[in-house]
Coordinates of C-alpha atoms in Angstrom, one line a residue:
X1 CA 0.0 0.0 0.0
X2 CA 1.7 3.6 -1.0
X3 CA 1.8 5.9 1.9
X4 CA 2.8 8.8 0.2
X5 CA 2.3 10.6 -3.8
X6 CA 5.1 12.8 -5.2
X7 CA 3.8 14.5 -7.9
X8 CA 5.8 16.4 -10.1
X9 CA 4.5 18.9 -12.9
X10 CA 7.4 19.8 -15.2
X11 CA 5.9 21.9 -17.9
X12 CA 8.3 23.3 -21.0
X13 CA 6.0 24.8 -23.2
X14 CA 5.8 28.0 -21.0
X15 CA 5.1 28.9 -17.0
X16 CA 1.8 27.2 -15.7
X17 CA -0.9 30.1 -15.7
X18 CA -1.8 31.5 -12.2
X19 CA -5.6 30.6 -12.1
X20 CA -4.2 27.2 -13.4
X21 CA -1.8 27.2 -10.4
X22 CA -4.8 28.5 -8.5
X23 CA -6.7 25.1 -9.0
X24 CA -4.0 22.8 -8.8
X25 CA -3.9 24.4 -4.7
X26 CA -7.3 23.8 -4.6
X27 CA -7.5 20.2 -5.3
X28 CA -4.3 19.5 -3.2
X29 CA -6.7 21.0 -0.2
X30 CA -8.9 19.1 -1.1
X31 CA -7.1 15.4 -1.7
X32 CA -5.3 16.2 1.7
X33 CA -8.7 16.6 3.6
X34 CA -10.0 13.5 1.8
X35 CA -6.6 11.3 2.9
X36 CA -6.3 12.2 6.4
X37 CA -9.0 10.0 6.9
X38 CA -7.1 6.8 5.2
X39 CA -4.0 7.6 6.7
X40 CA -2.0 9.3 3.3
X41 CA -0.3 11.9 2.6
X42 CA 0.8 14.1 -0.4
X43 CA 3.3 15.5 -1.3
X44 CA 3.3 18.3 -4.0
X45 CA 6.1 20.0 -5.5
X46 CA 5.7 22.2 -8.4
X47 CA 5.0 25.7 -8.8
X48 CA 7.2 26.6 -5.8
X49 CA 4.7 24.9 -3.5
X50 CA 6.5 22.7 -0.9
X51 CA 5.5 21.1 2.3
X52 CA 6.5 19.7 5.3
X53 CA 5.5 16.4 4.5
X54 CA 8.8 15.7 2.4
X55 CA 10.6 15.7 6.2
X56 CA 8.3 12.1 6.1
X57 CA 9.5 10.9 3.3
X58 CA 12.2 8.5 4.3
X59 CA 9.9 6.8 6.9
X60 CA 6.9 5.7 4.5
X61 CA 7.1 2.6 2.6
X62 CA 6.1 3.6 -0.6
X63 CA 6.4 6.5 -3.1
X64 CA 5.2 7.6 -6.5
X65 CA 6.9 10.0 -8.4
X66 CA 5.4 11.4 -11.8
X67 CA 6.4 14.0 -14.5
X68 CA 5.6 15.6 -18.1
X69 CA 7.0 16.5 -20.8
X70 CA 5.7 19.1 -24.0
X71 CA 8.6 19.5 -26.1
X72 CA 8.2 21.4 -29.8
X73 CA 10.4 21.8 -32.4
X74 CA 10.4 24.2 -35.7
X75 CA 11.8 21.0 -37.2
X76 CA 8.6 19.0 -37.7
X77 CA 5.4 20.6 -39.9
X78 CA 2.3 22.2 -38.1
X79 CA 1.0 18.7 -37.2
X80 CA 3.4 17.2 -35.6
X81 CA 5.6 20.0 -34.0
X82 CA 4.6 18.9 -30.4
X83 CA 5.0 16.3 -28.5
X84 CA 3.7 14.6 -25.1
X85 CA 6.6 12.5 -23.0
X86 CA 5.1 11.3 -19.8
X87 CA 7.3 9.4 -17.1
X88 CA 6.0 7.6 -14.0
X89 CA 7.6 5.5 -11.1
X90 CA 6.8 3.4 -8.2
X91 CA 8.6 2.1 -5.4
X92 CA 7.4 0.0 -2.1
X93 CA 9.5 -0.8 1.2
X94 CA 7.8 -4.1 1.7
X95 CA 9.6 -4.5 4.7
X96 CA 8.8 -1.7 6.5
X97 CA 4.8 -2.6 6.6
X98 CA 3.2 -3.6 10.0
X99 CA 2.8 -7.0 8.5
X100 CA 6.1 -8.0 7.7
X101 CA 7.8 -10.5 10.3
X102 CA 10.3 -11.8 8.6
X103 CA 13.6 -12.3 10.8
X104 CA 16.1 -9.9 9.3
X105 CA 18.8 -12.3 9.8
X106 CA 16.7 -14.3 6.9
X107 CA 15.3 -10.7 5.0
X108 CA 16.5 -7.5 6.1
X109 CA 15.3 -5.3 3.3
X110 CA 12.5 -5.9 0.6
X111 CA 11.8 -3.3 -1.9
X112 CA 9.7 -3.5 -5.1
X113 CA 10.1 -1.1 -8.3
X114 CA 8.7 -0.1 -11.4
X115 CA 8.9 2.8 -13.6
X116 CA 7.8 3.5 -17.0
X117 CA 9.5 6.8 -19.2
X118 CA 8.6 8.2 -22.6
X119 CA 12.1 10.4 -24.3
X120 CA 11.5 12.5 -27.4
X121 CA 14.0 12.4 -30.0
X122 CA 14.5 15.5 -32.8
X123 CA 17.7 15.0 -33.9
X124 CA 16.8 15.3 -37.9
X125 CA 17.8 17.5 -40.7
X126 CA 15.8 20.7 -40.6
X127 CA 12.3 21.5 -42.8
X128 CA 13.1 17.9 -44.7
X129 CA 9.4 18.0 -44.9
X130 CA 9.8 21.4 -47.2
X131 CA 10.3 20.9 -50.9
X132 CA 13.5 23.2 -51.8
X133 CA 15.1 23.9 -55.2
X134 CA 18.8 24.1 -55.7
X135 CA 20.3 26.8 -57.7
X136 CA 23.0 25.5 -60.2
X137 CA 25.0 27.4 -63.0
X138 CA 26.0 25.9 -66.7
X139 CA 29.5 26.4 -67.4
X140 CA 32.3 24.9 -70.0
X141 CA 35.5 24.9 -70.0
X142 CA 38.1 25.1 -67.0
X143 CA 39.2 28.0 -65.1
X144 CA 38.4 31.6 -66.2
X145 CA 36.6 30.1 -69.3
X146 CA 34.1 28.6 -67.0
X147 CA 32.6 31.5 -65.3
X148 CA 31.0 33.2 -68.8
X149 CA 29.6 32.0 -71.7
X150 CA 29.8 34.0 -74.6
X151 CA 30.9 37.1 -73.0
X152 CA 27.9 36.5 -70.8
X153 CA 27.1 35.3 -67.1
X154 CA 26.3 31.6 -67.4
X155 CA 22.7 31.1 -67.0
X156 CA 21.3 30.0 -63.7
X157 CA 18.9 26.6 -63.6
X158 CA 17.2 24.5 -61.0
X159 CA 16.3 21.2 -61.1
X160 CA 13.2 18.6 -59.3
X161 CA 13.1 18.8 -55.9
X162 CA 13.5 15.8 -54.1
X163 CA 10.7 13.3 -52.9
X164 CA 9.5 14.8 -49.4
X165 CA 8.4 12.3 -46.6
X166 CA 5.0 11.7 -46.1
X167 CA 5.6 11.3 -41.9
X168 CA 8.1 12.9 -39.9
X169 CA 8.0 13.7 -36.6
X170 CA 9.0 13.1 -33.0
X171 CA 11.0 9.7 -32.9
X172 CA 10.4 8.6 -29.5
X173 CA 11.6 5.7 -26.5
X174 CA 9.5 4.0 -24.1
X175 CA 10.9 2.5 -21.2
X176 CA 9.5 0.4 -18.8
X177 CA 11.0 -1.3 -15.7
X178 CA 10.3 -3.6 -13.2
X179 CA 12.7 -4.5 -10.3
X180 CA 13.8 -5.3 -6.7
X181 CA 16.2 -5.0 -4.4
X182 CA 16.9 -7.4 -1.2
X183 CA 18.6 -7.6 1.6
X184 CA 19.2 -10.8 3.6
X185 CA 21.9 -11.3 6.9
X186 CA 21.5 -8.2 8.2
X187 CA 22.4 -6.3 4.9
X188 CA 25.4 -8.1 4.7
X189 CA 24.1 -9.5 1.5
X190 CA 22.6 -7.7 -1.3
X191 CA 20.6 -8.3 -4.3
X192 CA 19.6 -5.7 -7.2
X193 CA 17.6 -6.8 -9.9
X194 CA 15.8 -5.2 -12.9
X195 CA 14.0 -6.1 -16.6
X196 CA 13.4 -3.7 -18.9
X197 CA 11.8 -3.9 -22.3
X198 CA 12.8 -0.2 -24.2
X199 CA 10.9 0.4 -27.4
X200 CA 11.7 3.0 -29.7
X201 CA 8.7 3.8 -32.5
X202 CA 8.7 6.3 -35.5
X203 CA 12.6 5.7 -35.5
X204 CA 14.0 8.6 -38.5
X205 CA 15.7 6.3 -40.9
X206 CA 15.3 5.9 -44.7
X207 CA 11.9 5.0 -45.8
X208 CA 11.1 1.7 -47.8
X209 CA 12.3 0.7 -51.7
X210 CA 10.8 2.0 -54.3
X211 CA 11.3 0.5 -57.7
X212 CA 13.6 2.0 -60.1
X213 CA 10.3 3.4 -62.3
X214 CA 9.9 5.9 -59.2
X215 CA 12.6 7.9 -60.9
X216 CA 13.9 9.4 -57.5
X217 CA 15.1 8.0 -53.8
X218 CA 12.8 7.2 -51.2
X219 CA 13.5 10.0 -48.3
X220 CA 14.0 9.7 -44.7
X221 CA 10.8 9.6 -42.4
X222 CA 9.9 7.9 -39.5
X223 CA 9.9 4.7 -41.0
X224 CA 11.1 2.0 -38.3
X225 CA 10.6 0.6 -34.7
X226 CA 12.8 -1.3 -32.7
X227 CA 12.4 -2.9 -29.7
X228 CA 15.1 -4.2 -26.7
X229 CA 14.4 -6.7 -23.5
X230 CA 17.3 -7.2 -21.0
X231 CA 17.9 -8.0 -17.4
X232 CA 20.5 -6.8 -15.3
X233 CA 21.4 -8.7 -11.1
X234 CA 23.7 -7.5 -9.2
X235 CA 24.4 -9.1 -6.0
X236 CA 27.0 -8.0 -3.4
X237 CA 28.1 -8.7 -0.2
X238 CA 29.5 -6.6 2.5
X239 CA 31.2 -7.6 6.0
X240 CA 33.7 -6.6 8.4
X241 CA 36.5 -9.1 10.5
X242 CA 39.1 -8.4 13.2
X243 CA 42.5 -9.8 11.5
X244 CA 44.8 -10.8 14.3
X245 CA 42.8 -9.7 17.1
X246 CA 42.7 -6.1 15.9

């Protein structure tokens, strides 16, 4: 059972408005009235509001942290300029609850995790979603002979503009996590352990074939999703020994 809510508003698209702010007080007043009564507490920090509760942290069980992104970028057209990257995470002491009565010689420390993160990625050439025409000149010859023809500045052409993507935006990665850590012996011995499965969709790469009657190559886009699961344990142990009596 989580004894205690961090929430975190981390807004980048601008400073949240005051009646905004105004309402966010309000409900806080309003979810602390209602929790009393259960035994919870919350903890708000955001918009310079900070309580005393955080002097509790470190002596509830549980804790929930959350946070927002809004990121835009000239980059991307109109309709996909902005994106939304939320990230979440849980953690729960399951050793600190009245119930537990395990011997810390056998379990000294129990703590479950998870956590779940969205990243936004806009590393991409700029306005590829723009057609643009190159400027070239005509010339013969090498050297001084090259910059006129005929007595005359060489004329000026342009060519086809290259194919434009029919998608591009925001590439982004989703992480989620699950773990624990454990203590057994009296925290003489340790265990960490964690599985993740990371996921990135609408990857910017070069877009699919297209046969050679196309006339032109296909453009980059967001064209690709890939997808990674791995584990990671760590396991440790820490004592100390007299060495000849000292």
């Amino acid at each position: 059972m989580v004894s205690l809510f961090d929430l975190a508003l981390d807004h980048l698209g601008g400073d949240l408005h005051r009646h905004t702010a105004d309402l966010v007080l309000d409900l806080v007043d309003s979810l602390l009235a209602l929790l009393r009564n259960v035994g919870l507490g919350l903890l708000l920090e955001g918009s310079g509001l900070s309580t005393g509760l955080a002097q509790q942290l470190h002596r509830v069980p549980g804790v929930a942290l959350l946070s927002c992104r809004y990121d835009g970028s000239s980059k991307f057209p109109n309709n996909s300029q902005w994106g939304f990257f939320p990230s979440a995470s849980a953690a729960w002491r399951v050793s600190q609850e009245k119930f537990w009565n395990v011997s810390p010689k056998a379990v000294s420390n129990l703590k479950l995790r998870a956590s779940y993160g969205a990243l936004g990625n806009s590393n991409v050439d700029p306005y590829t979603y723009l057609e643009t025409f190159g400027l070239s000149t005509f010339g013969t010859g090498s050297g001084d002979a090259a910059r006129y023809l005929f007595g005359q500045a060489k004329l000026r052409y342009t060519s086809l503009p290259g194919q434009i993507p029919d998608n591009i935006g925001w590439e982004t990665s989703k992480t989620f996590d699950v773990g624990l850590d454990a203590g057994f012996l009296n925290g003489r011995l340790n265990l960490t352990a964690d599985y993740y499965i990371r996921k990135t969709v609408d990857m910017y790469t070069v877009g699919p074939t297209l046969p050679d009657t196309f006339g032109a190559t296909a453009p980059k886009g967001n064209y690709a999703d890939m997808s990674t699961y791995g584990y990671e344990i760590a396991l440790s142990y820490n004592d100390s020994f007299k060495l000849a009596g000292k």
